[in-house]
Amino acid sequence: DGGITQSPKYLFRKEGQNVTLSCEQNLNHDAMYWYRQDPGQGLRLIYYSQIVNDFQKGDIAEGYSVSREKKESFPLTVTSAQKNPTAFYLCASSTGGRGQPQHFGDGTRLSIL
Amino acid sequence: KQEVTQIPAALSVPEGENLVLNCSFTDSAIYNLQWFRQDPGKGLTSLLLIQSSQREQTSGRLNASLDKSSGRSTLYIAASQPGDSATYLCACFTGNQFYFGTGTSLTVIP
């Protein structure tokens, strides 16, 4: 079945540590997105990529980094510069183009030890 | 910047009732609007997408409407079931990204 796979489901970070969240899709979608979801808040865009080897900052990119070396993969690194990383992280993809429907993975919950 | 609001934040209804969830947005220059369902601890499942040129979309017991001029969308759920219990989010595509509301948490009581 085609879909988006996020791993791990749960992740714990120590102070000063970088961690990387994985997102893989087999939908042959061009565009991929990373969102952060906090309790009582809507999803906020961290980074997005419309094509391989290109990505753009979203509204809350500070403390995060991404890469897009392959069409099917869009990993997100939460760096030590992100002082409040505890949140639910969601990856999405779409065929690209403005306003195409987004399809989501099951998320990764990141907590601080 | 687009702001999306969903009211109420939470809603409880008895099984079998018809209900309406509301979504409002500040910038009417949207390309489309998408409704999602989110179960606890899970990702988002797409329910309906309405293009800016459309006024409504239907899928089974769900009907979504869009009024761009007034900045509003509604999601109508007919004959609600306990399995409909979830958080429902709307998102508007404006500029280069989707903007999400904070969601309405729906509980359908058997």
GROMACS .gro file of C-alpha atoms in nm:
model
  223
    1ASP     CA    1   0.000   0.000   0.000
    2GLY     CA    2   0.118   0.351  -0.077
    3GLY     CA    3   0.167   0.585   0.212
    4ILE     CA    4   0.390   0.790   0.436
    5THR     CA    5   0.601   0.625   0.705
    6GLN     CA    6   0.736   0.821   0.997
    7SER     CA    7   0.984   0.674   1.243
    8PRO     CA    8   1.034   0.637   1.526
    9LYS     CA    9   0.687   0.672   1.680
   10TYR     CA   10   0.839   0.798   2.007
   11LEU     CA   11   1.174   0.974   2.051
   12PHE     CA   12   1.356   1.111   2.351
   13ARG     CA   13   1.622   1.380   2.338
   14LYS     CA   14   1.885   1.466   2.591
   15GLU     CA   15   1.995   1.823   2.649
   16GLY     CA   16   2.240   1.942   2.384
   17GLN     CA   17   2.166   1.652   2.153
   18ASN     CA   18   2.055   1.661   1.790
   19VAL     CA   19   1.795   1.406   1.685
   20THR     CA   20   1.667   1.313   1.339
   21LEU     CA   21   1.309   1.218   1.253
   22SER     CA   22   1.255   1.003   0.948
   23CYS     CA   23   0.985   1.050   0.683
   24GLU     CA   24   0.957   0.822   0.381
   25GLN     CA   25   0.683   0.817   0.116
   26ASN     CA   26   0.610   0.577  -0.169
   27LEU     CA   27   0.335   0.786  -0.326
   28ASN     CA   28   0.568   0.933  -0.588
   29HIS     CA   29   0.482   1.278  -0.454
   30ASP     CA   30   0.703   1.573  -0.541
   31ALA     CA   31   0.625   1.788  -0.239
   32MET     CA   32   0.691   1.706   0.126
   33TYR     CA   33   0.624   1.899   0.445
   34TRP     CA   34   0.710   1.897   0.815
   35TYR     CA   35   0.467   2.031   1.076
   36ARG     CA   36   0.478   2.070   1.449
   37GLN     CA   37   0.164   2.021   1.660
   38ASP     CA   38   0.137   2.147   2.017
   39PRO     CA   39  -0.162   2.095   2.248
   40GLY     CA   40  -0.435   2.348   2.181
   41GLN     CA   41  -0.260   2.483   1.872
   42GLY     CA   42  -0.301   2.416   1.505
   43LEU     CA   43  -0.029   2.260   1.295
   44ARG     CA   44   0.258   2.496   1.221
   45LEU     CA   45   0.483   2.458   0.917
   46ILE     CA   46   0.853   2.398   0.984
   47TYR     CA   47   0.997   2.327   0.639
   48TYR     CA   48   0.869   2.220   0.300
   49SER     CA   49   1.023   2.090  -0.020
   50GLN     CA   50   0.866   2.110  -0.364
   51ILE     CA   51   1.140   1.917  -0.541
   52VAL     CA   52   1.453   1.715  -0.474
   53ASN     CA   53   1.753   1.919  -0.353
   54ASP     CA   54   1.537   2.220  -0.275
   55PHE     CA   55   1.353   2.321   0.041
   56GLN     CA   56   1.205   2.633   0.199
   57LYS     CA   57   1.163   2.755   0.555
   58GLY     CA   58   0.818   2.763   0.704
   59ASP     CA   59   0.690   2.977   0.989
   60ILE     CA   60   0.894   2.812   1.267
   61ALA     CA   61   1.219   2.688   1.105
   62GLU     CA   62   1.456   2.811   1.375
   63GLY     CA   63   1.631   2.521   1.551
   64TYR     CA   64   1.544   2.271   1.277
   65SER     CA   65   1.718   2.152   0.959
   66VAL     CA   66   1.615   1.929   0.668
   67SER     CA   67   1.755   1.765   0.357
   68ARG     CA   68   1.592   1.635   0.040
   69GLU     CA   69   1.843   1.416  -0.138
   70LYS     CA   70   1.586   1.166  -0.261
   71LYS     CA   71   1.230   1.216  -0.379
   72GLU     CA   72   1.092   0.967  -0.128
   73SER     CA   73   1.277   1.091   0.182
   74PHE     CA   74   1.261   1.415   0.382
   75PRO     CA   75   1.434   1.379   0.722
   76LEU     CA   76   1.401   1.647   0.989
   77THR     CA   77   1.679   1.719   1.238
   78VAL     CA   78   1.586   1.885   1.565
   79THR     CA   79   1.902   2.060   1.676
   80SER     CA   80   2.016   2.160   2.023
   81ALA     CA   81   1.929   2.518   1.926
   82GLN     CA   82   1.558   2.429   1.946
   83LYS     CA   83   1.494   2.505   2.313
   84ASN     CA   84   1.139   2.372   2.331
   85PRO     CA   85   1.135   2.064   2.109
   86THR     CA   86   0.869   1.866   2.296
   87ALA     CA   87   0.584   1.827   2.046
   88PHE     CA   88   0.413   1.596   1.799
   89TYR     CA   89   0.581   1.612   1.457
   90LEU     CA   90   0.388   1.534   1.141
   91CYS     CA   91   0.519   1.476   0.791
   92ALA     CA   92   0.299   1.522   0.485
   93SER     CA   93   0.329   1.494   0.110
   94SER     CA   94   0.137   1.605  -0.197
   95THR     CA   95   0.170   1.584  -0.572
   96GLY     CA   96   0.292   1.943  -0.572
   97GLY     CA   97   0.139   2.251  -0.717
   98ARG     CA   98  -0.071   2.495  -0.524
   99GLY     CA   99  -0.336   2.352  -0.300
  100GLN     CA  100  -0.303   1.985  -0.386
  101PRO     CA  101  -0.439   1.765  -0.105
  102GLN     CA  102  -0.191   1.664   0.159
  103HIS     CA  103  -0.146   1.313   0.293
  104PHE     CA  104  -0.004   1.262   0.640
  105GLY     CA  105   0.206   1.009   0.826
  106ASP     CA  106   0.123   0.889   1.178
  107GLY     CA  107   0.362   1.128   1.347
  108THR     CA  108   0.657   1.117   1.586
  109ARG     CA  109   0.624   1.230   1.947
  110LEU     CA  110   0.943   1.392   2.072
  111SER     CA  111   1.009   1.440   2.442
  112ILE     CA  112   1.298   1.575   2.646
  113LEU     CA  113   1.475   1.356   2.900
  114LYS     CA  114  -0.102   3.618   0.740
  115GLN     CA  115  -0.394   3.377   0.714
  116GLU     CA  116  -0.565   3.297   1.043
  117VAL     CA  117  -0.798   3.001   1.071
  118THR     CA  118  -1.043   2.960   1.358
  119GLN     CA  119  -1.260   2.667   1.454
  120ILE     CA  120  -1.547   2.704   1.697
  121PRO     CA  121  -1.643   2.530   1.916
  122ALA     CA  122  -1.321   2.377   2.046
  123ALA     CA  123  -1.517   2.078   2.176
  124LEU     CA  124  -1.860   1.931   2.107
  125SER     CA  125  -2.056   1.638   2.253
  126VAL     CA  126  -2.366   1.502   2.083
  127PRO     CA  127  -2.586   1.193   2.122
  128GLU     CA  128  -2.559   0.924   1.859
  129GLY     CA  129  -2.776   0.978   1.554
  130GLU     CA  130  -2.773   1.356   1.569
  131ASN     CA  131  -2.682   1.568   1.268
  132LEU     CA  132  -2.413   1.825   1.342
  133VAL     CA  133  -2.220   2.112   1.190
  134LEU     CA  134  -1.857   2.206   1.250
  135ASN     CA  135  -1.743   2.556   1.166
  136CYS     CA  136  -1.423   2.693   1.016
  137SER     CA  137  -1.353   3.060   0.949
  138PHE     CA  138  -1.056   3.225   0.779
  139THR     CA  139  -0.939   3.585   0.751
  140ASP     CA  140  -0.794   3.594   0.398
  141SER     CA  141  -1.045   3.500   0.127
  142ALA     CA  142  -0.769   3.451  -0.134
  143ILE     CA  143  -0.755   3.076  -0.083
  144TYR     CA  144  -0.684   2.810  -0.347
  145ASN     CA  145  -0.876   2.545  -0.160
  146LEU     CA  146  -0.984   2.423   0.182
  147GLN     CA  147  -0.928   2.075   0.319
  148TRP     CA  148  -1.104   1.902   0.612
  149PHE     CA  149  -0.918   1.640   0.813
  150ARG     CA  150  -0.991   1.397   1.092
  151GLN     CA  151  -0.734   1.322   1.362
  152ASP     CA  152  -0.762   1.036   1.609
  153PRO     CA  153  -0.565   1.060   1.937
  154GLY     CA  154  -0.192   1.014   1.884
  155LYS     CA  155  -0.234   0.971   1.509
  156GLY     CA  156  -0.174   1.165   1.192
  157LEU     CA  157  -0.437   1.346   0.988
  158THR     CA  158  -0.677   1.167   0.756
  159SER     CA  159  -0.812   1.372   0.467
  160LEU     CA  160  -1.191   1.385   0.451
  161LEU     CA  161  -1.279   1.639   0.185
  162LEU     CA  162  -1.108   1.903  -0.026
  163ILE     CA  163  -1.300   2.194  -0.177
  164GLN     CA  164  -1.143   2.397  -0.456
  165SER     CA  165  -1.189   2.773  -0.442
  166SER     CA  166  -1.427   2.757  -0.741
  167GLN     CA  167  -1.654   2.503  -0.571
  168ARG     CA  168  -1.923   2.561  -0.314
  169GLU     CA  169  -1.949   2.213  -0.165
  170GLN     CA  170  -1.820   1.856  -0.166
  171THR     CA  171  -1.986   1.540  -0.041
  172SER     CA  172  -1.853   1.205   0.071
  173GLY     CA  173  -2.093   0.960   0.230
  174ARG     CA  174  -2.239   1.118   0.544
  175LEU     CA  175  -2.009   1.419   0.516
  176ASN     CA  176  -2.081   1.741   0.334
  177ALA     CA  177  -1.845   2.038   0.330
  178SER     CA  178  -1.940   2.384   0.208
  179LEU     CA  179  -1.729   2.686   0.124
  180ASP     CA  180  -1.822   3.054   0.117
  181LYS     CA  181  -1.506   3.242   0.024
  182SER     CA  182  -1.662   3.586   0.038
  183SER     CA  183  -1.761   3.545   0.401
  184GLY     CA  184  -1.449   3.346   0.493
  185ARG     CA  185  -1.639   3.041   0.615
  186SER     CA  186  -1.658   2.668   0.566
  187THR     CA  187  -1.880   2.415   0.737
  188LEU     CA  188  -1.853   2.038   0.773
  189TYR     CA  189  -2.192   1.870   0.807
  190ILE     CA  190  -2.199   1.520   0.955
  191ALA     CA  191  -2.526   1.333   0.916
  192ALA     CA  192  -2.651   1.065   1.154
  193SER     CA  193  -2.345   1.078   1.380
  194GLN     CA  194  -2.194   0.755   1.513
  195PRO     CA  195  -1.958   0.685   1.806
  196GLY     CA  196  -1.689   0.605   1.549
  197ASP     CA  197  -1.705   0.968   1.436
  198SER     CA  198  -1.548   1.073   1.767
  199ALA     CA  199  -1.221   1.248   1.681
  200THR     CA  200  -1.073   1.593   1.631
  201TYR     CA  201  -1.167   1.763   1.306
  202LEU     CA  202  -0.933   2.019   1.153
  203CYS     CA  203  -0.971   2.250   0.857
  204ALA     CA  204  -0.684   2.395   0.655
  205CYS     CA  205  -0.677   2.669   0.391
  206PHE     CA  206  -0.417   2.687   0.116
  207THR     CA  207  -0.307   3.050   0.084
  208GLY     CA  208   0.011   3.173  -0.080
  209ASN     CA  209   0.245   2.875  -0.069
  210GLN     CA  210   0.120   2.678   0.226
  211PHE     CA  211  -0.170   2.535   0.421
  212TYR     CA  212  -0.282   2.718   0.735
  213PHE     CA  213  -0.453   2.502   0.995
  214GLY     CA  214  -0.721   2.571   1.252
  215THR     CA  215  -0.689   2.441   1.608
  216GLY     CA  216  -0.961   2.182   1.556
  217THR     CA  217  -1.294   2.079   1.706
  218SER     CA  218  -1.290   1.775   1.935
  219LEU     CA  219  -1.607   1.577   1.871
  220THR     CA  220  -1.750   1.315   2.106
  221VAL     CA  221  -2.051   1.112   1.993
  222ILE     CA  222  -2.222   0.953   2.291
  223PRO     CA  223  -2.379   0.608   2.234
   0.00000   0.00000   0.00000
